[in-house]
Amino acid sequence: MKIAVMAGTPIDTNMGAVLLEKNGFSENEIIRIPVSENPVKQTIFQTSETEYKEKVINGHIDNIKKAGCNVLFVYCNSLSGAVDFEKLQKKNDINIVTPMQVYREIADKYKKIAVFAANAQGLAGIENAMFKGNSNINITGMTFLEIVKEIEKGTLPEVIAEKFHFGKLAEYLKNLGNEAILLGCTHFPYIENEIRKKSEMEIINPSQKMLEKLKWES
């Protein structure tokens, strides 16, 4: 069995592949599909016309199906929010796992939650998914494309935490009444430990529930 990991850039595509390898999948089972070269080009792709985005993703799906792959693991929040993967799943008869499925399921556990996203496309997708799961949820949304760029450059997590004032940010979000911080970008587990050091709130990383779905789908 082969599993395709699709993400916005080579960096987060590799992060998704490494996650699978650490959880029992062999390297030979994994096909890597970065959609763009870097975060800026990925943001441009996500804001392009729906028809164009679907054409590009459909092309990738055709290729992985020819390679004998029957599961697509979309390890990118903003991409899964900018493309209707439920529609593409039905059209292409392929199992697709995305973070948005997780957000819809966990939304009813919270009254107020802070969401860290890469860009507004991802934030809008997460908001839409969570409102489908809980129409009364209150979301404090924040976008951090500059942090994504730092992660792509390999900047140390503690340096990023200091540069972007994680302590003050966590205090601000707590004062607003948020119960948790959702890591709404698959780059952000890279800085998860630094966020935990600065925040008393629950930190939600959707990766584990995505893995559970993946194992069920596969």
Tab-separated table of C-alpha atoms in Angstrom:
chain	number	residue	atom	x	y	z
A	1	MET	CA	0.000	0.000	0.000
A	2	LYS	CA	1.220	3.494	-0.834
A	3	ILE	CA	0.282	6.779	0.855
A	4	ALA	CA	0.725	10.176	-0.788
A	5	VAL	CA	1.711	13.086	1.449
A	6	MET	CA	0.647	16.394	-0.078
A	7	ALA	CA	1.572	19.755	1.426
A	8	GLY	CA	2.281	23.334	0.457
A	9	THR	CA	6.079	23.201	0.154
A	10	PRO	CA	8.870	20.592	0.187
A	11	ILE	CA	9.536	21.395	3.857
A	12	ASP	CA	6.086	20.618	5.251
A	13	THR	CA	5.667	17.727	2.803
A	14	ASN	CA	8.787	16.208	4.327
A	15	MET	CA	7.444	16.942	7.834
A	16	GLY	CA	4.353	14.921	6.976
A	17	ALA	CA	6.426	12.058	5.575
A	18	VAL	CA	8.632	11.999	8.685
A	19	LEU	CA	5.523	11.927	10.876
A	20	LEU	CA	4.291	8.835	9.030
A	21	GLU	CA	7.678	7.143	9.239
A	22	LYS	CA	7.771	7.704	13.009
A	23	ASN	CA	4.369	6.033	13.259
A	24	GLY	CA	5.049	2.775	11.485
A	25	PHE	CA	4.927	3.604	7.786
A	26	SER	CA	7.979	2.732	5.706
A	27	GLU	CA	9.718	5.203	3.418
A	28	ASN	CA	8.903	2.976	0.432
A	29	GLU	CA	5.181	3.388	1.124
A	30	ILE	CA	5.269	7.194	0.989
A	31	ILE	CA	4.953	9.443	-2.067
A	32	ARG	CA	5.861	13.105	-1.462
A	33	ILE	CA	3.875	15.806	-3.305
A	34	PRO	CA	4.833	19.428	-2.582
A	35	VAL	CA	2.433	21.702	-4.454
A	36	SER	CA	4.686	24.805	-4.454
A	37	GLU	CA	8.356	25.739	-4.021
A	38	ASN	CA	7.962	28.022	-0.991
A	39	PRO	CA	5.341	29.577	1.334
A	40	VAL	CA	4.843	32.702	-0.766
A	41	LYS	CA	4.165	30.735	-3.956
A	42	GLN	CA	1.870	28.446	-2.017
A	43	THR	CA	-0.133	31.426	-0.756
A	44	ILE	CA	-0.418	32.680	-4.352
A	45	PHE	CA	-1.622	29.218	-5.414
A	46	GLN	CA	-4.200	29.119	-2.630
A	47	THR	CA	-5.648	32.475	-3.663
A	48	SER	CA	-5.889	31.520	-7.351
A	49	GLU	CA	-9.098	30.550	-9.137
A	50	THR	CA	-10.910	27.437	-7.901
A	51	GLU	CA	-10.870	25.831	-11.342
A	52	TYR	CA	-7.088	26.191	-11.586
A	53	LYS	CA	-6.474	24.801	-8.084
A	54	GLU	CA	-8.684	21.803	-8.719
A	55	LYS	CA	-6.957	21.149	-12.043
A	56	VAL	CA	-3.545	21.089	-10.366
A	57	ILE	CA	-4.657	18.841	-7.489
A	58	ASN	CA	-6.582	16.528	-9.824
A	59	GLY	CA	-3.400	16.138	-11.859
A	60	HIS	CA	-1.473	15.066	-8.783
A	61	ILE	CA	-4.229	12.646	-7.786
A	62	ASP	CA	-4.191	11.067	-11.262
A	63	ASN	CA	-0.454	10.516	-10.936
A	64	ILE	CA	-0.569	8.936	-7.487
A	65	LYS	CA	-3.412	6.625	-8.473
A	66	LYS	CA	-1.330	5.450	-11.432
A	67	ALA	CA	1.444	4.745	-8.921
A	68	GLY	CA	-0.885	2.455	-6.969
A	69	CYS	CA	-1.751	4.894	-4.186
A	70	ASN	CA	-5.246	4.853	-2.679
A	71	VAL	CA	-4.827	7.312	0.223
A	72	LEU	CA	-3.942	11.026	0.159
A	73	PHE	CA	-2.673	12.574	3.423
A	74	VAL	CA	-2.995	16.374	3.106
A	75	TYR	CA	-0.459	17.661	5.614
A	76	CYS	CA	-1.200	21.357	5.141
A	77	ASN	CA	-3.915	23.345	6.882
A	78	SER	CA	-4.111	26.287	4.514
A	79	LEU	CA	-4.102	24.048	1.426
A	80	SER	CA	-6.875	21.865	2.848
A	81	GLY	CA	-8.851	25.018	3.596
A	82	ALA	CA	-8.341	26.513	0.145
A	83	VAL	CA	-9.308	23.403	-1.843
A	84	ASP	CA	-12.522	21.380	-1.542
A	85	PHE	CA	-10.947	17.984	-0.920
A	86	GLU	CA	-14.301	16.400	-0.072
A	87	LYS	CA	-15.417	17.186	-3.618
A	88	LEU	CA	-12.176	15.855	-5.088
A	89	GLN	CA	-12.408	12.697	-2.976
A	90	LYS	CA	-15.805	11.858	-4.448
A	91	LYS	CA	-14.734	12.744	-7.976
A	92	ASN	CA	-11.536	10.704	-7.894
A	93	ASP	CA	-12.675	7.782	-5.733
A	94	ILE	CA	-9.719	8.094	-3.356
A	95	ASN	CA	-9.516	8.319	0.435
A	96	ILE	CA	-8.326	11.755	1.594
A	97	VAL	CA	-7.359	12.765	5.142
A	98	THR	CA	-7.107	16.484	5.987
A	99	PRO	CA	-6.774	18.587	9.157
A	100	MET	CA	-10.172	20.141	8.466
A	101	GLN	CA	-11.888	16.842	9.260
A	102	VAL	CA	-10.266	16.894	12.703
A	103	TYR	CA	-11.237	20.512	13.415
A	104	ARG	CA	-14.869	19.862	12.616
A	105	GLU	CA	-14.911	16.948	15.056
A	106	ILE	CA	-13.209	18.676	18.026
A	107	ALA	CA	-14.997	22.032	17.776
A	108	ASP	CA	-17.821	21.139	20.163
A	109	LYS	CA	-15.311	20.703	23.022
A	110	TYR	CA	-14.568	24.441	23.205
A	111	LYS	CA	-16.399	27.715	23.724
A	112	LYS	CA	-13.486	29.996	22.793
A	113	ILE	CA	-10.283	29.009	21.028
A	114	ALA	CA	-7.261	30.759	19.519
A	115	VAL	CA	-6.175	29.591	16.079
A	116	PHE	CA	-2.637	30.061	14.754
A	117	ALA	CA	-2.693	29.788	10.953
A	118	ALA	CA	-0.136	30.405	8.208
A	119	ASN	CA	-2.341	32.735	6.189
A	120	ALA	CA	-5.900	33.997	5.912
A	121	GLN	CA	-6.829	31.202	3.497
A	122	GLY	CA	-5.978	28.614	6.120
A	123	LEU	CA	-7.660	30.589	8.889
A	124	ALA	CA	-10.879	30.917	6.899
A	125	GLY	CA	-10.906	27.196	6.180
A	126	ILE	CA	-10.391	26.318	9.844
A	127	GLU	CA	-13.090	28.760	10.934
A	128	ASN	CA	-15.509	27.269	8.419
A	129	ALA	CA	-14.742	23.718	9.556
A	130	MET	CA	-15.081	24.530	13.250
A	131	PHE	CA	-18.357	26.396	12.800
A	132	LYS	CA	-19.744	23.323	11.057
A	133	GLY	CA	-18.883	21.359	14.192
A	134	ASN	CA	-20.017	24.035	16.670
A	135	SER	CA	-21.970	27.066	15.499
A	136	ASN	CA	-21.471	28.759	18.884
A	137	ILE	CA	-17.698	28.577	19.029
A	138	ASN	CA	-15.776	31.865	19.391
A	139	ILE	CA	-12.498	31.973	17.447
A	140	THR	CA	-9.554	34.324	17.956
A	141	GLY	CA	-7.735	33.978	14.646
A	142	MET	CA	-4.106	34.946	13.992
A	143	THR	CA	-1.934	34.437	10.902
A	144	PHE	CA	1.843	34.014	10.967
A	145	LEU	CA	3.317	33.615	7.488
A	146	GLU	CA	6.529	35.222	8.775
A	147	ILE	CA	6.906	32.426	11.331
A	148	VAL	CA	6.446	29.864	8.556
A	149	LYS	CA	9.248	31.548	6.628
A	150	GLU	CA	11.517	31.344	9.674
A	151	ILE	CA	10.727	27.646	10.074
A	152	GLU	CA	11.478	27.029	6.401
A	153	LYS	CA	14.863	28.728	6.907
A	154	GLY	CA	15.619	26.428	9.833
A	155	THR	CA	15.659	29.145	12.487
A	156	LEU	CA	15.891	27.618	15.972
A	157	PRO	CA	12.518	27.368	17.784
A	158	GLU	CA	13.768	29.361	20.791
A	159	VAL	CA	14.922	32.159	18.489
A	160	ILE	CA	11.516	32.262	16.829
A	161	ALA	CA	9.821	32.346	20.242
A	162	GLU	CA	11.854	35.353	21.294
A	163	LYS	CA	11.497	37.189	17.984
A	164	PHE	CA	7.707	36.857	17.955
A	165	HIS	CA	7.189	37.401	21.721
A	166	PHE	CA	5.438	34.109	22.487
A	167	GLY	CA	5.113	34.982	26.170
A	168	LYS	CA	3.246	38.237	25.560
A	169	LEU	CA	1.163	36.596	22.853
A	170	ALA	CA	0.089	33.749	25.157
A	171	GLU	CA	-0.787	36.193	27.932
A	172	TYR	CA	-2.878	38.287	25.529
A	173	LEU	CA	-4.807	35.257	24.279
A	174	LYS	CA	-5.392	33.975	27.813
A	175	ASN	CA	-6.738	37.380	28.876
A	176	LEU	CA	-9.232	37.213	26.022
A	177	GLY	CA	-10.685	34.073	27.582
A	178	ASN	CA	-9.366	31.472	25.157
A	179	GLU	CA	-9.342	27.900	26.459
A	180	ALA	CA	-6.780	26.539	24.011
A	181	ILE	CA	-4.418	27.334	21.150
A	182	LEU	CA	-4.935	25.372	17.966
A	183	LEU	CA	-1.828	24.853	15.826
A	184	GLY	CA	-3.589	25.528	12.544
A	185	CYS	CA	-0.500	25.099	10.376
A	186	THR	CA	1.443	21.878	9.935
A	187	HIS	CA	4.686	23.843	10.214
A	188	PHE	CA	3.863	24.819	13.793
A	189	PRO	CA	4.650	21.542	15.616
A	190	TYR	CA	8.231	22.724	15.034
A	191	ILE	CA	7.617	25.459	17.627
A	192	GLU	CA	5.068	23.568	19.738
A	193	ASN	CA	7.371	23.062	22.729
A	194	GLU	CA	8.239	26.774	22.819
A	195	ILE	CA	4.542	27.680	22.809
A	196	ARG	CA	3.912	25.209	25.635
A	197	LYS	CA	6.670	26.818	27.707
A	198	LYS	CA	4.953	30.206	27.437
A	199	SER	CA	1.291	29.239	27.722
A	200	GLU	CA	-0.922	27.720	30.426
A	201	MET	CA	-3.581	26.950	27.829
A	202	GLU	CA	-4.110	23.610	26.142
A	203	ILE	CA	-2.148	23.298	22.877
A	204	ILE	CA	-3.913	21.336	20.141
A	205	ASN	CA	-1.813	19.570	17.514
A	206	PRO	CA	-4.145	17.765	15.070
A	207	SER	CA	-1.467	15.358	13.797
A	208	GLN	CA	-2.350	12.436	16.080
A	209	LYS	CA	-6.017	12.424	15.131
A	210	MET	CA	-5.012	12.697	11.453
A	211	LEU	CA	-2.860	9.588	11.929
A	212	GLU	CA	-5.787	7.751	13.496
A	213	LYS	CA	-7.945	8.647	10.505
A	214	LEU	CA	-5.184	7.644	8.111
A	215	LYS	CA	-4.808	4.198	9.662
A	216	TRP	CA	-8.580	3.742	9.521
A	217	GLU	CA	-8.799	4.892	5.892
A	218	SER	CA	-5.854	2.740	4.814
